[in-house]
Amino acid sequence: MKHLKRWWSAGGGLLHLTVLLSLGVLRVDLDLYLLLPPPTLLSDQLLLLGGPASSAYALSPLPASGGWGRAGQLHPKSRDLDPAAPPEEAGANVDGGGQAVQGGGGDPREARSGPLGAGEEETALAEQTAPVPDTGGCASEENEVLRAKHEGVDHSSQHEENEERALAQKENSFQQNNEDENKTAEKPDWEAEKSTEPRNEIHLNGTDISPSLEDLLQLLSSQPENSLEGISLGDTPLPGSISDGMNSSAHHHVTFSQAISQDVNLHEAILLCPNNTFIRDPVAKTSQPQEPFLHSHTTNPEQTLPGTNLTGFLPPVDNPMRNLTSQDLDLNIFEEIDLMSLLATENDLDQIDISQLFDEPDSESGLSLDSSHNSTSVTKCNSSPSMCDEGATGYSTDYDLGAVGGYYQEPNKLCHVDDDSGFHGDLTFQHVFHNHTYHLKPSAPESTSEPFSWPGKSQKIKSGYLEDADRNLSRDERHAKALHIPFSVDEIVRMPVDSFNSILSRYYLTDLQVSLLRDIRRRGKNKVAAQNCRKRKLDIILNLEYDVCNLQAKKETLKRERAQCNKAINIMKQKLQDLYRDVFSRLRDDQGRPVNPNLYALQCSHDGSILVIPKELVASGHKKETQKGKRK
DNA sequence: GTGTGATGTCATGCG
DNA sequence: GACGCATGACATCAC
């Protein structure tokens, strides 16, 4: 029963009642384990890209693109909630929306409802609905738990159909995403750039967001000093209305800065108290020491990207909005950047990608940026490639994370933006991109101001940043994330073999990715099998205990029945003896004298008559019958 | 520090 | 032969 207690302690619960029954001469101790449904388990997908719970931004659910790099964008309209609401509330609203926020709108530690793994979660869910058979006996309660567990295990297969359906949809969307990316990559730079313009409108929600922003700006303008703790809006050249600036292709090169600025304003504004007093995000407070560092990285983007055309998508050097960003913007914003870079799945770094990143409203470019460890990512980028490798892996060097290929080679674009030192060519670009994205965890609760340097695995493990970020990710999940596998571990494990093989063959995957996929699938399958095996073993043990208990009860019953039979036999003997005496007391011989019971006996004949015969004849008769029986 | 249970993983065998 | 499954054995972690 201890097993059961611990087993249920994971997600559900057992109400343990000890009942003492008195059944006549028996006392039976019954351990009643009442099944309590485990707490509602959130979707496993919530774990995938969970973001900080403190994020004040509403993260949209993962769009149909299916890729990892399409989550976490800002929905400015979703922030038309109470401006005074704390960021935690906003995040809670996101999580409470009933949608699987795969883009990282919540603390994964909260999203994960306990130590249950994927299979256990499924089992626990099944156990909630599993009927509990009514069984009797001293071990029936144990069997109830047992059968409930069994049904939970069997119940897991009921989800497979839906999962396969969702998997196929996701796979299609992923393929479509790749196709779209390829199409975009084939376009000239200008065309790709042009193609991103409409997305600006979407990104900012066009007219939907503009009124609110205008209202905010008006509200800010109403301030006598036009300032918010050093944020001088008067120095911020907003090209007309924000919507105009965003929708105008003429202002395309300031889109990014504007986007950031608007988000900053929105973010800052949402922290405004009803009395228009500015409240700083506590996370931002903690990140303030990083500001000089951040600022230095964003000061001269032209130097950051030599030989590239990225400058057009970067905030101008003298853009006051950039100063606003670097000095007063909540540094949580840049965690989103890291998240986006982590989620990036395109192949090459080029101008198109950068423009898409900065302009594409539906992508991670939400620039809704809520991050607290931007400096960490920047520093990682500045680190040597080997360091990036170490930091990127986050686990043993089973997989060389630097060798990312296939469809998932999209570099971390924003790393380019932030880095100001190490880029002297595309090779360096890609190398750093490939590496530093792996260790970026969107859910890192706080940033670390110390420069990133992970000389070894031990130090990497010691890093609180990684500990917090990876704590809720299994090894395979980290591996898959690191290699940009666009499927969750659960999907990889549960998808049919045909789908799995089609994925392996349809997409250009590196050997590393294929190996990782196969390993994840094998380990996942075996993990479930081991869980089932242990449950079966426990089932067998419990059944045996149940059988032992039943047999012991049956033995006691038989003992009681035997005692009762012996007692009845004795009573019958006594009654027979009394009847004998009564009969002989009434018998008289021919002379009227009483018949001696020691010399005579009563014998029933075949016809039912009763004869009184001497015991000698009875004895001889018995001998003759015995002899006849022997002869026969 | 040690024991124990839970869990993940690997190796192996079987269908 | 690939695959899934079952299971023993081992390692690791948490309590």
PDB file of N, CA and C (backbone and C1' of nucleotides) in Angstrom, chain A residues 3 6 120 522-523 526-527 530-531 534, chain B residues 3-12:
ATOM      1  N   HIS A   3       3.239   1.713  -1.885  1.00  0.00           N
ATOM      2  CA  HIS A   3       3.443   2.072  -3.276  1.00  0.00           C
ATOM      3  C   HIS A   3       2.294   2.942  -3.769  1.00  0.00           C
ATOM      4  N   ARG A   6       2.421   6.499  -2.523  1.00  0.00           N
ATOM      5  CA  ARG A   6       3.391   7.356  -3.188  1.00  0.00           C
ATOM      6  C   ARG A   6       3.026   7.548  -4.638  1.00  0.00           C
ATOM      7  N   GLU A 120       2.516   9.805 -17.180  1.00  0.00           N
ATOM      8  CA  GLU A 120       1.809   9.840 -15.909  1.00  0.00           C
ATOM      9  C   GLU A 120       0.685  10.842 -15.956  1.00  0.00           C
ATOM     10  N   ARG A 522      12.832   6.542 -28.921  1.00  0.00           N
ATOM     11  CA  ARG A 522      13.125   5.271 -28.259  1.00  0.00           C
ATOM     12  C   ARG A 522      13.034   5.421 -26.751  1.00  0.00           C
ATOM     13  N   ARG A 523      13.648   6.460 -26.234  1.00  0.00           N
ATOM     14  CA  ARG A 523      13.608   6.640 -24.790  1.00  0.00           C
ATOM     15  C   ARG A 523      12.192   6.898 -24.304  1.00  0.00           C
ATOM     16  N   ASN A 526      10.316   3.685 -24.351  1.00  0.00           N
ATOM     17  CA  ASN A 526      10.767   2.802 -23.279  1.00  0.00           C
ATOM     18  C   ASN A 526      10.354   3.343 -21.913  1.00  0.00           C
ATOM     19  N   LYS A 527      10.320   4.629 -21.817  1.00  0.00           N
ATOM     20  CA  LYS A 527       9.893   5.204 -20.551  1.00  0.00           C
ATOM     21  C   LYS A 527       8.453   4.815 -20.249  1.00  0.00           C
ATOM     22  N   ALA A 530       8.355   1.205 -19.425  1.00  0.00           N
ATOM     23  CA  ALA A 530       8.827   0.939 -18.066  1.00  0.00           C
ATOM     24  C   ALA A 530       7.764   1.308 -17.048  1.00  0.00           C
ATOM     25  N   GLN A 531       7.104   2.395 -17.285  1.00  0.00           N
ATOM     26  CA  GLN A 531       6.034   2.783 -16.377  1.00  0.00           C
ATOM     27  C   GLN A 531       4.932   1.736 -16.379  1.00  0.00           C
ATOM     28  N   ARG A 534       6.113  -1.361 -14.585  1.00  0.00           N
ATOM     29  CA  ARG A 534       6.104  -1.246 -13.126  1.00  0.00           C
ATOM     30  C   ARG A 534       4.691  -1.250 -12.580  1.00  0.00           C
TER      31      ARG A 534
ATOM     32  P    DG B   3      22.736   1.625   4.263  1.00  0.00           P
ATOM     33  O5'  DG B   3      21.141   1.723   4.133  1.00  0.00           O
ATOM     34  C5'  DG B   3      20.369   1.804   5.316  1.00  0.00           C
ATOM     35  C4'  DG B   3      18.897   2.000   4.986  1.00  0.00           C
ATOM     36  C3'  DG B   3      18.381   1.131   3.848  1.00  0.00           C
ATOM     37  O3'  DG B   3      17.092   0.632   4.182  1.00  0.00           O
ATOM     38  C1'  DG B   3      18.043   3.427   3.327  1.00  0.00           C
ATOM     39  P    DT B   4      16.413  -0.427   3.261  1.00  0.00           P
ATOM     40  O5'  DT B   4      15.394   0.487   2.441  1.00  0.00           O
ATOM     41  C5'  DT B   4      14.563   1.390   3.159  1.00  0.00           C
ATOM     42  C4'  DT B   4      13.693   2.173   2.197  1.00  0.00           C
ATOM     43  C3'  DT B   4      13.236   1.382   0.960  1.00  0.00           C
ATOM     44  O3'  DT B   4      11.839   1.547   0.768  1.00  0.00           O
ATOM     45  C1'  DT B   4      14.222   3.431   0.312  1.00  0.00           C
ATOM     46  P    DG B   5      11.079   0.531  -0.123  1.00  0.00           P
ATOM     47  O5'  DG B   5      10.362   1.530  -1.144  1.00  0.00           O
ATOM     48  C5'  DG B   5       9.655   2.651  -0.631  1.00  0.00           C
ATOM     49  C4'  DG B   5       9.544   3.726  -1.692  1.00  0.00           C
ATOM     50  C3'  DG B   5       9.042   3.234  -3.048  1.00  0.00           C
ATOM     51  O3'  DG B   5       7.987   4.074  -3.502  1.00  0.00           O
ATOM     52  C1'  DG B   5      11.081   4.427  -3.296  1.00  0.00           C
ATOM     53  P    DA B   6       7.262   3.727  -4.818  1.00  0.00           P
ATOM     54  O5'  DA B   6       7.871   4.807  -5.826  1.00  0.00           O
ATOM     55  C5'  DA B   6       7.933   6.155  -5.396  1.00  0.00           C
ATOM     56  C4'  DA B   6       8.505   7.031  -6.508  1.00  0.00           C
ATOM     57  C3'  DA B   6       8.054   6.650  -7.918  1.00  0.00           C
ATOM     58  O3'  DA B   6       7.735   7.827  -8.652  1.00  0.00           O
ATOM     59  C1'  DA B   6      10.425   6.570  -7.771  1.00  0.00           C
ATOM     60  P    DT B   7       7.059   7.670 -10.040  1.00  0.00           P
ATOM     61  O5'  DT B   7       8.286   7.857 -11.032  1.00  0.00           O
ATOM     62  C5'  DT B   7       9.164   8.968 -10.831  1.00  0.00           C
ATOM     63  C4'  DT B   7      10.396   8.826 -11.698  1.00  0.00           C
ATOM     64  C3'  DT B   7      10.111   8.326 -13.121  1.00  0.00           C
ATOM     65  O3'  DT B   7      10.425   9.360 -14.043  1.00  0.00           O
ATOM     66  C1'  DT B   7      12.019   7.273 -12.161  1.00  0.00           C
ATOM     67  P    DG B   8      10.094   9.163 -15.550  1.00  0.00           P
ATOM     68  O5'  DG B   8      11.551   8.947 -16.158  1.00  0.00           O
ATOM     69  C5'  DG B   8      12.576   9.843 -15.772  1.00  0.00           C
ATOM     70  C4'  DG B   8      13.923   9.351 -16.282  1.00  0.00           C
ATOM     71  C3'  DG B   8      13.923   8.882 -17.738  1.00  0.00           C
ATOM     72  O3'  DG B   8      15.034   9.430 -18.417  1.00  0.00           O
ATOM     73  C1'  DG B   8      14.771   7.167 -16.320  1.00  0.00           C
ATOM     74  P    DT B   9      15.130   9.285 -19.960  1.00  0.00           P
ATOM     75  O5'  DT B   9      16.157   8.066 -20.119  1.00  0.00           O
ATOM     76  C5'  DT B   9      17.411   8.150 -19.452  1.00  0.00           C
ATOM     77  C4'  DT B   9      18.133   6.815 -19.545  1.00  0.00           C
ATOM     78  C3'  DT B   9      18.113   6.180 -20.942  1.00  0.00           C
ATOM     79  O3'  DT B   9      19.430   6.138 -21.459  1.00  0.00           O
ATOM     80  C1'  DT B   9      17.670   4.586 -19.215  1.00  0.00           C
ATOM     81  P    DC B  10      19.631   5.683 -22.929  1.00  0.00           P
ATOM     82  O5'  DC B  10      20.198   4.209 -22.714  1.00  0.00           O
ATOM     83  C5'  DC B  10      21.226   4.001 -21.743  1.00  0.00           C
ATOM     84  C4'  DC B  10      21.468   2.513 -21.561  1.00  0.00           C
ATOM     85  C3'  DC B  10      21.528   1.708 -22.864  1.00  0.00           C
ATOM     86  O3'  DC B  10      22.690   0.887 -22.874  1.00  0.00           O
ATOM     87  C1'  DC B  10      19.971   0.730 -21.360  1.00  0.00           C
ATOM     88  P    DA B  11      23.087   0.170 -24.204  1.00  0.00           P
ATOM     89  O5'  DA B  11      22.701  -1.348 -23.859  1.00  0.00           O
ATOM     90  C5'  DA B  11      23.112  -1.880 -22.601  1.00  0.00           C
ATOM     91  C4'  DA B  11      22.521  -3.276 -22.417  1.00  0.00           C
ATOM     92  C3'  DA B  11      22.525  -4.139 -23.681  1.00  0.00           C
ATOM     93  O3'  DA B  11      22.968  -5.450 -23.375  1.00  0.00           O
ATOM     94  C1'  DA B  11      20.321  -3.940 -22.829  1.00  0.00           C
ATOM     95  P    DT B  12      23.278  -6.436 -24.558  1.00  0.00           P
ATOM     96  O5'  DT B  12      21.999  -7.387 -24.513  1.00  0.00           O
ATOM     97  C5'  DT B  12      21.554  -7.893 -23.253  1.00  0.00           C
ATOM     98  C4'  DT B  12      20.165  -8.473 -23.392  1.00  0.00           C
ATOM     99  C3'  DT B  12      19.943  -9.286 -24.674  1.00  0.00           C
ATOM    100  O3'  DT B  12      19.801 -10.654 -24.352  1.00  0.00           O
ATOM    101  C1'  DT B  12      18.088  -7.876 -24.137  1.00  0.00           C
TER     102       DT B  12
END
